[in-house]
Every structure is written in structure tokens, then in C-alpha cells.
mmCIF file of C-alpha atoms in Angstrom:
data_model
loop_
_atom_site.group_PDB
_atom_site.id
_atom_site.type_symbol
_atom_site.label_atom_id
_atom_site.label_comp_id
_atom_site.label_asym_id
_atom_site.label_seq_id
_atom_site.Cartn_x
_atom_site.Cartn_y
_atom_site.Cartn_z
ATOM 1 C CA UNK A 1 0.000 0.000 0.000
ATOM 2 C CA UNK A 2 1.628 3.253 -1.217
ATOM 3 C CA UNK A 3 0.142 5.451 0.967
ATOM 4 C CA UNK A 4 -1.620 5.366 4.366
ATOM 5 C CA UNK A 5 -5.370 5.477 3.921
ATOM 6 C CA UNK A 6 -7.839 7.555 6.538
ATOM 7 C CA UNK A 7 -11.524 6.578 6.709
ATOM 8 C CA UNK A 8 -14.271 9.446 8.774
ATOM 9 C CA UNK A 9 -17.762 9.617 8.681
ATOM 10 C CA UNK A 10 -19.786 12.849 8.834
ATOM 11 C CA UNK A 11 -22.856 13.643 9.855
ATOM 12 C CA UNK A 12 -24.798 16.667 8.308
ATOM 13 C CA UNK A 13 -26.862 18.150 10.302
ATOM 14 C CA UNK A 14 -28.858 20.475 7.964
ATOM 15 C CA UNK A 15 -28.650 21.387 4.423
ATOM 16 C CA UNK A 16 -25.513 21.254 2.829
ATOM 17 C CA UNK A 17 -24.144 24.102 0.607
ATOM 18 C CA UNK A 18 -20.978 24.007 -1.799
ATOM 19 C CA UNK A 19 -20.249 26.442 -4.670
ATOM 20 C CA UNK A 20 -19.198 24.490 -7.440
ATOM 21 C CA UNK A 21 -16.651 26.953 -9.329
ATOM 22 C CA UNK A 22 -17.348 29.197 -11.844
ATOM 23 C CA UNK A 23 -20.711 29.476 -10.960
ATOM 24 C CA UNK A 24 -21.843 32.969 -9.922
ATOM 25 C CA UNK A 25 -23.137 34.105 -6.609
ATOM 26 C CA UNK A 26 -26.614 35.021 -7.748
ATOM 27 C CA UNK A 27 -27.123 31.371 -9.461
ATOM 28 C CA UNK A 28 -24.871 29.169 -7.247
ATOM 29 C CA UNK A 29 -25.501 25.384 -8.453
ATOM 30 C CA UNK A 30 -23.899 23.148 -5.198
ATOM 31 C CA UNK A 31 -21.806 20.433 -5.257
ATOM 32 C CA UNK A 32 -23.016 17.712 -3.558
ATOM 33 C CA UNK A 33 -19.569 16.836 -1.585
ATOM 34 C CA UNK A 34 -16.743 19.201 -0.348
ATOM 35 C CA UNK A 35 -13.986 19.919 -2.974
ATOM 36 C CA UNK A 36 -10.579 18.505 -1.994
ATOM 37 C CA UNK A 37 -9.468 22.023 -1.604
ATOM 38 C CA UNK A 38 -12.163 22.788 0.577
ATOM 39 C CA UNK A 39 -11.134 19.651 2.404
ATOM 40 C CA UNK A 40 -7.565 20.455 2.949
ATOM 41 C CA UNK A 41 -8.218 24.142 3.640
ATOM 42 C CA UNK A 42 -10.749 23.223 6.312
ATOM 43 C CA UNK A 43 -8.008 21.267 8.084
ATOM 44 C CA UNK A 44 -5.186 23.928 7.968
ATOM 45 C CA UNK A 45 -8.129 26.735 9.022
ATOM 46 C CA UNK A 46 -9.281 23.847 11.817
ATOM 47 C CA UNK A 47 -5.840 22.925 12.984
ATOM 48 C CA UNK A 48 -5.399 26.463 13.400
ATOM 49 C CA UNK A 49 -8.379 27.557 15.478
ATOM 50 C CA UNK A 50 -8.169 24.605 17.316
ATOM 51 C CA UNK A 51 -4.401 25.495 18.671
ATOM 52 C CA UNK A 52 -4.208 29.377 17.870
ATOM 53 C CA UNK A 53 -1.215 28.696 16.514
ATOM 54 C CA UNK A 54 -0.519 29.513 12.890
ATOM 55 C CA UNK A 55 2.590 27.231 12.653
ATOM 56 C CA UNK A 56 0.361 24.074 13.584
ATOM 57 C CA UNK A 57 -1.962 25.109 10.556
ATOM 58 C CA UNK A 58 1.665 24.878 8.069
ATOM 59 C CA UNK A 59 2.496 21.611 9.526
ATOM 60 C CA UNK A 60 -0.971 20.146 8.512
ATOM 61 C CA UNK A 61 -0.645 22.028 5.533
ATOM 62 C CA UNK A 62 2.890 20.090 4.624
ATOM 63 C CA UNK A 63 1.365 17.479 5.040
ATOM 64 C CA UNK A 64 -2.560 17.442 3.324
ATOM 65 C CA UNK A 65 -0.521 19.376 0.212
ATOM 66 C CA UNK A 66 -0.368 16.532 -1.961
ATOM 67 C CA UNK A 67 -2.993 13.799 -0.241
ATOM 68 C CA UNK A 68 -5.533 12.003 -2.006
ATOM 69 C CA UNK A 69 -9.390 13.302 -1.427
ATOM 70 C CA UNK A 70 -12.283 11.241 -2.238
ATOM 71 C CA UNK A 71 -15.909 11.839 -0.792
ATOM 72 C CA UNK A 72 -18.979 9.031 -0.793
ATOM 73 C CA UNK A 73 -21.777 9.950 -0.441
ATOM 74 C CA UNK A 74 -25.615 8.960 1.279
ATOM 75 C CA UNK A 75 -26.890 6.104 -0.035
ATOM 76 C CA UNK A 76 -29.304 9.206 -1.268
ATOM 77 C CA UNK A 77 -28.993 12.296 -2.129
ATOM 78 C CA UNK A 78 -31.638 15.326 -2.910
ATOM 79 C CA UNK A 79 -30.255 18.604 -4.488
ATOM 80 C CA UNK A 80 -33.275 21.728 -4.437
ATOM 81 C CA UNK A 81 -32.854 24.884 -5.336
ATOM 82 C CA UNK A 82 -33.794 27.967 -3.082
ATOM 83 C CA UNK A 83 -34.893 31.356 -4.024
ATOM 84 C CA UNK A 84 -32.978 33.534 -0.983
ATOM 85 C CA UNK A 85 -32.655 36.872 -0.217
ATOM 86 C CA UNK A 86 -28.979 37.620 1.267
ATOM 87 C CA UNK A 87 -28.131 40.549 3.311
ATOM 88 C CA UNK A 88 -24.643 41.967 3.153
ATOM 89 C CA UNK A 89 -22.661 44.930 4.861
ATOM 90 C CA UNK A 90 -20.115 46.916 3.458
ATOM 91 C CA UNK A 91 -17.958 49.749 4.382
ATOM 92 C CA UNK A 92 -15.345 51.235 1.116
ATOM 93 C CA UNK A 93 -14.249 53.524 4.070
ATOM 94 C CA UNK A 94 -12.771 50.784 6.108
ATOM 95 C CA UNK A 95 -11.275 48.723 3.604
ATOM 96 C CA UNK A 96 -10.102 52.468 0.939
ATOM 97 C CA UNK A 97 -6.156 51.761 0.576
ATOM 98 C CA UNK A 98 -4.353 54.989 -0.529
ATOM 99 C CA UNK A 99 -6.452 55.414 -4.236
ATOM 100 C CA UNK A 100 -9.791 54.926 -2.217
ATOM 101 C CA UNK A 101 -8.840 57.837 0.123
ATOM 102 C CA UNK A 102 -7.567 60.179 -2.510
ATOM 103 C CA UNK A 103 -10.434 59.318 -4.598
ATOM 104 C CA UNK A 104 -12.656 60.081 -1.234
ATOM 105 C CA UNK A 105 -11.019 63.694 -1.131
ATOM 106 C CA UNK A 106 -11.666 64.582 -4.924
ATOM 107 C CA UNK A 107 -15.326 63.787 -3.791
ATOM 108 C CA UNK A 108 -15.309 66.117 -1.106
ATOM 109 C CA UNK A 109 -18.375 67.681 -0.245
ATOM 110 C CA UNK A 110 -21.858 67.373 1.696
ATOM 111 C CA UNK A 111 -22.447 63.680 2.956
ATOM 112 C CA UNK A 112 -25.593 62.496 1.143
ATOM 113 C CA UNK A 113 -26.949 60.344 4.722
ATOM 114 C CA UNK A 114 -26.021 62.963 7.267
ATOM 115 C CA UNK A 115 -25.689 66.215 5.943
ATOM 116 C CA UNK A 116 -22.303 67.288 6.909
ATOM 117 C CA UNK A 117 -20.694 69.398 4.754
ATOM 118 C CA UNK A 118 -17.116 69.474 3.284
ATOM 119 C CA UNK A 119 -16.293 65.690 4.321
ATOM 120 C CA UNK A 120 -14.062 63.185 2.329
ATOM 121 C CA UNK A 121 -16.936 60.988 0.516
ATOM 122 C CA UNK A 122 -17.076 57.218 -0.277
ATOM 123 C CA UNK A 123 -19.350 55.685 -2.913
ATOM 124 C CA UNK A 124 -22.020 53.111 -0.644
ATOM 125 C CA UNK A 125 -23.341 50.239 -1.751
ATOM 126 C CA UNK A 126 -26.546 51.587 -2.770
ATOM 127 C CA UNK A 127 -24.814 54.667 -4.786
ATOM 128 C CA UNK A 128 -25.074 57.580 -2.242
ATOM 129 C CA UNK A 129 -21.512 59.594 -1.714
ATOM 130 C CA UNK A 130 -21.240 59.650 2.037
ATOM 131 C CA UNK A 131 -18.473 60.184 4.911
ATOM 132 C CA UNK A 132 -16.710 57.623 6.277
ATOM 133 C CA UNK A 133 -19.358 57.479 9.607
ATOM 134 C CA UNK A 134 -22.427 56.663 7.119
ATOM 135 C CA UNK A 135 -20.365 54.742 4.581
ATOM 136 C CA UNK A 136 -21.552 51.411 6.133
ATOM 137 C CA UNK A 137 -24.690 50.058 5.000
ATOM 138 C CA UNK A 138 -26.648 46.628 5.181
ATOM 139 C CA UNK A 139 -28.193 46.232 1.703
ATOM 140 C CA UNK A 140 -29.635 42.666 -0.040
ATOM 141 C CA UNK A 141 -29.273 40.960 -3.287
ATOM 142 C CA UNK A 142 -31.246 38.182 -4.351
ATOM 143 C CA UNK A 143 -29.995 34.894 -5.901
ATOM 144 C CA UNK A 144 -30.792 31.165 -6.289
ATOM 145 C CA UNK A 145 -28.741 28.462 -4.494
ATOM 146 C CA UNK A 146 -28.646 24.751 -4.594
ATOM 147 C CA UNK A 147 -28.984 22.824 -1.468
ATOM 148 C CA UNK A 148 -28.316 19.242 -0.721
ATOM 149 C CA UNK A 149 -29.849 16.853 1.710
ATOM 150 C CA UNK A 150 -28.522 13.498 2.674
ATOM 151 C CA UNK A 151 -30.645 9.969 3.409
ATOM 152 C CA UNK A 152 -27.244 9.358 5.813
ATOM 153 C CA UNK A 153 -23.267 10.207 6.691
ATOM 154 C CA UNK A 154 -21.261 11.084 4.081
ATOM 155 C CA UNK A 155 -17.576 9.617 3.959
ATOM 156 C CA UNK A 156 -13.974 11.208 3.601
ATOM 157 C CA UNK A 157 -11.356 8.985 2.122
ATOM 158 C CA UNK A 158 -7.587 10.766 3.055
ATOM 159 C CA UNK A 159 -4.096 9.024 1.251
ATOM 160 C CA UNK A 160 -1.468 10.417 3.240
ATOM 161 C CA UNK A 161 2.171 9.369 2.842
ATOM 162 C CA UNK A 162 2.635 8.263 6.825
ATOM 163 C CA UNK A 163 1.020 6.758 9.386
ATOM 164 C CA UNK A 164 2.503 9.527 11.888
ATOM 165 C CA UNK A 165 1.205 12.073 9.169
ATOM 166 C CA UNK A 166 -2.526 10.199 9.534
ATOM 167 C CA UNK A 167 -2.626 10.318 13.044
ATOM 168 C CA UNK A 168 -1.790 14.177 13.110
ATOM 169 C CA UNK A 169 -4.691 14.564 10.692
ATOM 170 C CA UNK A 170 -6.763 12.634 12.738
ATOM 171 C CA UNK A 171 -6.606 14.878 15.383
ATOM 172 C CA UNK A 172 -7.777 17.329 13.368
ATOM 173 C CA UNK A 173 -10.515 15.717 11.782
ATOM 174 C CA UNK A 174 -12.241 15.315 15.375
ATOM 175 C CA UNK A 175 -12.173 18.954 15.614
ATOM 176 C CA UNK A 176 -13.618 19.670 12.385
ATOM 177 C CA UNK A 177 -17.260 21.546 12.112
ATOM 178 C CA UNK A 178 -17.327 22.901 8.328
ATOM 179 C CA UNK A 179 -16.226 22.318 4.511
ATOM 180 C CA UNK A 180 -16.471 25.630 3.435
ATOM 181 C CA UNK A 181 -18.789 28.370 4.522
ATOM 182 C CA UNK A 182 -21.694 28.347 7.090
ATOM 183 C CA UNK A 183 -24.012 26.330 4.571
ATOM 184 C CA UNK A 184 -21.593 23.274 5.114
ATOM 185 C CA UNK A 185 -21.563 22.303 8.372
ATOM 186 C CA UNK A 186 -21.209 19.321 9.872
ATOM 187 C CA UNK A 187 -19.805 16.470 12.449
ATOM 188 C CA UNK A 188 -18.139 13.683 12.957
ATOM 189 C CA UNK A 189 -20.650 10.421 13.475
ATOM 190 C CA UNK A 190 -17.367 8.386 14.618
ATOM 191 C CA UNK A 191 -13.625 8.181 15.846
ATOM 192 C CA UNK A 192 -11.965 8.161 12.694
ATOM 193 C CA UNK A 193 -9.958 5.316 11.649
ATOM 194 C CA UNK A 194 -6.730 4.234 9.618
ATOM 195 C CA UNK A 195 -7.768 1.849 7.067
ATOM 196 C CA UNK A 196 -5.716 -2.049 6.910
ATOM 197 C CA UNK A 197 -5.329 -1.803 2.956
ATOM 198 C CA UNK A 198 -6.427 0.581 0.066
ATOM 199 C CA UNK A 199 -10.413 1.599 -0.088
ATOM 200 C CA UNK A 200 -12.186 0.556 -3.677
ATOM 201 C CA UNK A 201 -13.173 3.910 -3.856
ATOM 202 C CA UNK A 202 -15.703 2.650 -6.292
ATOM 203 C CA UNK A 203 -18.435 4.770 -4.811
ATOM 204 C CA UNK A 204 -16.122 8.582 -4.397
ATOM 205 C CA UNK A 205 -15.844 11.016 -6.786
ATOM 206 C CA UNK A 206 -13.363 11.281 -9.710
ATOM 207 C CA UNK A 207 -11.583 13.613 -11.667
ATOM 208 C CA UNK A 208 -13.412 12.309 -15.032
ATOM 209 C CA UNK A 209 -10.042 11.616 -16.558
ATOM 210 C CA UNK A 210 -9.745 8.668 -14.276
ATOM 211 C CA UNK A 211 -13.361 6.662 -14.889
ATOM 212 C CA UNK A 212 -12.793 4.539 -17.715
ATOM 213 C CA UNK A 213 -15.356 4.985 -20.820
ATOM 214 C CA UNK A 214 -18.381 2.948 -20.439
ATOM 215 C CA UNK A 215 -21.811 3.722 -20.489
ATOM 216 C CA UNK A 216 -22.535 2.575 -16.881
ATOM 217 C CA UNK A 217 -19.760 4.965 -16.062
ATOM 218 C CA UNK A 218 -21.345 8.082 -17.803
ATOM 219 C CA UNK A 219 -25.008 8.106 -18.016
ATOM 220 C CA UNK A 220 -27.497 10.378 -15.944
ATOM 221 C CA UNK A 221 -24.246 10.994 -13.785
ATOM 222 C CA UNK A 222 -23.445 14.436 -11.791
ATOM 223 C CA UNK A 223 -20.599 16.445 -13.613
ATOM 224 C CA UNK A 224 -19.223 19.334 -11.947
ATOM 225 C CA UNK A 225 -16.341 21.170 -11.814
ATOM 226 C CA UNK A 226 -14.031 20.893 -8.669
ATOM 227 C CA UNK A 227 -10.244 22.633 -7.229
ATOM 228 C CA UNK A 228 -7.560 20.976 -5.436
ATOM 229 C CA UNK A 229 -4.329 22.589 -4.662
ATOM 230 C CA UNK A 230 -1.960 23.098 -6.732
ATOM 231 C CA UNK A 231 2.104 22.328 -6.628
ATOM 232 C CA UNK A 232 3.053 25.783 -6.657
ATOM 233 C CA UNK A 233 0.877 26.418 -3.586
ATOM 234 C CA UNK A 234 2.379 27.384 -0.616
ATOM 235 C CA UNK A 235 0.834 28.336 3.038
ATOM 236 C CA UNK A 236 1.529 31.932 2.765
ATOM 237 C CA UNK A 237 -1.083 31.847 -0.391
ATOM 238 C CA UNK A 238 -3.244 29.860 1.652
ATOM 239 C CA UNK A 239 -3.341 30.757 5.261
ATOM 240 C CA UNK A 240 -6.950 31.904 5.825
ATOM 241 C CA UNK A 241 -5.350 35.240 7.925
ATOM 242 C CA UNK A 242 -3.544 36.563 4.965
ATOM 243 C CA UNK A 243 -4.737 38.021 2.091
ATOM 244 C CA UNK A 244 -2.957 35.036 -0.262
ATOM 245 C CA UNK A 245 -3.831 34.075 -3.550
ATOM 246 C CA UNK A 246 -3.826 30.127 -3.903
ATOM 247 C CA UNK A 247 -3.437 28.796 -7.729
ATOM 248 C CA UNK A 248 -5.701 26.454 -7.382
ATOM 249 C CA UNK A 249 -5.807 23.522 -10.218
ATOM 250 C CA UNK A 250 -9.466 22.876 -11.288
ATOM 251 C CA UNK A 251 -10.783 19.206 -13.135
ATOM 252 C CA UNK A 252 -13.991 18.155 -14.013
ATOM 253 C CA UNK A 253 -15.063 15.551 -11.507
ATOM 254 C CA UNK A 254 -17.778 12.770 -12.220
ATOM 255 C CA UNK A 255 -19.931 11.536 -8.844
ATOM 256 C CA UNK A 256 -21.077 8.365 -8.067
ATOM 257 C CA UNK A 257 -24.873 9.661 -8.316
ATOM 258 C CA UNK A 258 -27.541 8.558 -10.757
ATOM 259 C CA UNK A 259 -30.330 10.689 -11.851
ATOM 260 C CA UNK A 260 -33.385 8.802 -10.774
ATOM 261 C CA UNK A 261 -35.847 11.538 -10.206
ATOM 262 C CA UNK A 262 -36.443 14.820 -11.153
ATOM 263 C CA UNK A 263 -39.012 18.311 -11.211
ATOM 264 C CA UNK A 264 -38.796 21.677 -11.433
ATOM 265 C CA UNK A 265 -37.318 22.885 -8.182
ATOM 266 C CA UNK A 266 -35.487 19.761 -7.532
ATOM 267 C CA UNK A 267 -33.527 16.364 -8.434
ATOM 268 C CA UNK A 268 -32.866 13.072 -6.546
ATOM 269 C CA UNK A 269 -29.864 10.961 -6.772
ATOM 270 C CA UNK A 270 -29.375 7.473 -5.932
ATOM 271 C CA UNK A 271 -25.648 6.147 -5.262
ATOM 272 C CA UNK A 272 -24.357 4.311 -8.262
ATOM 273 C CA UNK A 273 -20.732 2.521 -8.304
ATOM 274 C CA UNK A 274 -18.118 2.707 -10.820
ATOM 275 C CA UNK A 275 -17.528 0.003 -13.371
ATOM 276 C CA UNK A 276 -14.227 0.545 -13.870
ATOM 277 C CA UNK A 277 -11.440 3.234 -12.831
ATOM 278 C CA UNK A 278 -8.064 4.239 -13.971
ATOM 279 C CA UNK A 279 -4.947 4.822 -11.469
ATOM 280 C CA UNK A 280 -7.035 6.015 -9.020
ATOM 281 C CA UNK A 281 -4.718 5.711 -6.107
ATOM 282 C CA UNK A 282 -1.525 6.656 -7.770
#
């Protein structure tokens, strides 16, 4: 066995939300399992808020870098989508670097909210020139978002290269409460546990290169686009207190879901294995 294998089961406890990428905010279709750079993010941010140590989240970063994700899912899976209305806040004022501030002192005049006069003035969300004071604002958007629900746990598959690597990770697994955002939370159902040999992983998700052409293998499946991290990645470009910027590699990822029912608003998937797979565990 090349690489040690991890097996955890996780409970979610409500619906489950996932951007697939590329998709836009205001029509955000949902994967139906955490992206393995989700995954691997959510341990480094986990390890991190778990110890308050930034260091601890570049060790488990060192070592989830180049590991193997695969995620089963339910035996069933429904995927709806929701009509919501978000609110949001914004300030320019607090976050104007040295352009924003000049360009708040050409605008100088009488704030638009308050009525002072001769103040620095910052463009608000909903278009008013104001001073830095009123330049915060709660406005809403509107958008539709795909949510999933689950007919039980869903499972995370982890290939590290160690065993003293797994058990770190494990560690951190017990600890973690999201993949993502606050539409993807959710908990451990058991201890995890370090697998005697290689998982199938007949029933996880695939980059589509790796699921050998057959018809089993490709109709009424889930396609969607997903990111993992990419070889030039480092923690400084990752490290959720920084302002990095991650090049993230993205492949179009097949899921072990059949279409078996479908309507307007929503869509049911049944679990489906693979009939055949290429280098999967390499």
C-alpha cells in the first residue's frame, strides 16, 4: 500500500451548501460533496483555530498538500434549489487603501446620509456619496442556491504518505465543524480510523479523466467542476489570515450519483458505483 489510507464519517446536520466553481453568486448550483481544496483548507483553518497557533496550521498544511481526497456519499442524495434573499454589509471607508482615500477627497463635499458638509466621501453600496461614519450600509441581493440533503453520513477517504502524518490529521478531523462556509456544516458520526489496505473507492468522486469509458460509467451521472491545490501552492497563499492568492488547479469531476428523479425545483440521486477506474490511487 503506497500510501496510508484515513476513513471518517460525517454527519450533516442540515442542508448542505458548496459552490461548485465558476458558478456565480446570484445562481450558485452546489456540489453535492466538499472539494478537496475545501477539504484540505478546512483542516489547515481547523488545525489552526483549534491550537491558535498559525505554525500548527503549516504543519498540517505540509502534510494534506499533496494527499488524495475522495468523498462518498448517502446512499441518497436530494439537491433543491432555493430562491434567498442575502443581506450583506459593506464599508469602502474601512477597507479604501491609498487610491480609495484620494479618490474620497476629490469627492469632497456634503455627505448624502447625514448632511455634513465638506467631508471626504465614499461611494455606498446603494450609490449615495457619504463620509466615512455613514459609509456602512446593510443592503440585499437576491440569488438562487442549490442545497443538498442526505438519506445518511457522508464519507472522507484521506491518502497520506505516513502513518505519523494520519494520526496528526486525525486529530484534526475530530475537531472539524465545516467544509467551506456556514451552509456546510457538519460532524463527525465516529472516531476516525486508519484503514488495513487501500479503499475501492468505487463509490467517491473522480476527476473524469480517471473513470474509464463505459456507459454505466457516464449516463445520468453528476458532472461538476471541482479545485484541489496546486504544486506551486504554498501556506503563505493559503493561510486563511492573509490576504494570499492560492493557484488552485481545477478538473472536471464525475460523482457516483444517478439521476433517478427529477421536477422543477429539484432532483434526486441514488448512489451508483463505478464500473471501472483508472490509477485512481496513484
Amino acid at each position: 500500500m503506497d500510501k496510508v489510507w484515513i476513513k471518517a464519517e460525517f454527519w450533516v446536520g442540515q442542508t448542505f451548501s458548496y459552490r461548485a466553481p465558476d458558478f456565480s453568486s446570484n445562481y450558485a448550483l452546489s456540489s453535492p460533496l466538499p472539494g478537496p481544496s475545501a477539504t484540505k483548507l478546512a483542516l489547515v483553518s481547523t488545525a489552526i483555530e483549534m491550537s491558535g497557533d498559525i505554525d500548527k496550521g503549516k504543519q498540517v498544511f505540509d502534510i494534506i498538500k499533496s494527499a488524495k481526497v475522495f468523498w462518498e456519499p448517502s446512499e441518497w442524495v436530494s439537491i433543491f434549489k432555493a430562491f434567498i434573499k442575502r443581506l450583506n454589509y459593506q464599508n469602502p471607508a474601512e477597507k479604501a487603501g491609498k487610491e480609495g482615500k484620494e479618490k474620497a477627497e476629490e469627492n469632497k463635499g456634503k455627505c448624502q446620509a447625514c448632511g455634513r458638509e465638506n467631508v471626504p466621501r465614499y461611494k455606498r453600496a446603494d450609490g449615495k456619496l457619504t463620509c466615512a461614519e455613514c459609509a456602512g450600509i446593510i443592503w440585499y441581493s437576491f440569488g438562487i442556491r442549490e442545497y443538498c440533503t442526505y438519506s445518511g453520513p457522508i464519507i472522507l477517504y484521506l491518502g497520506l504518505s505516513s502513518e505519523s502524518d494520519a494520526e496528526q490529521i486525525i486529530n484534526v478531523l475530530k475537531q472539524v465543524r465545516r467544509m467551506g462556509s456556514s451552509d456546510s456544516i457538519l460532524t463527525l458520526k465516529c472516531p476516525p480510523q486508519i484503514l488495513d489496505k487501500e479503499p475501492e473507492l468505487k463509490y467517491t468522486y473522480h476527476p473524469i479523466s480517471q473513470v474509464e469509458i463505459d456507459t454505466q460509467n457516464f449516463t445520468h451521472r453528476l458532472v461538476l467542476p471541482l479545485k484541489d491545490l496546486d504544486e506551486s501552492d504554498t501556506f503563505e497563499k493559503i493561510n486563511p489570515y492573509e490576504s494570499g492568492n492560492p493557484k488552485l488547479k481545477q478538473e472536471v469531476y464525475i460523482f457516483p450519483l444517478k439521476l433517478e428523479k427529477k421536477a422543477e425545483n429539484w432532483t434526486l440521486y441514488k448512489k451508483c458505483s463505478f464500473n471501472g477506474l483508472k490509477e485512481t490511487c496513484s
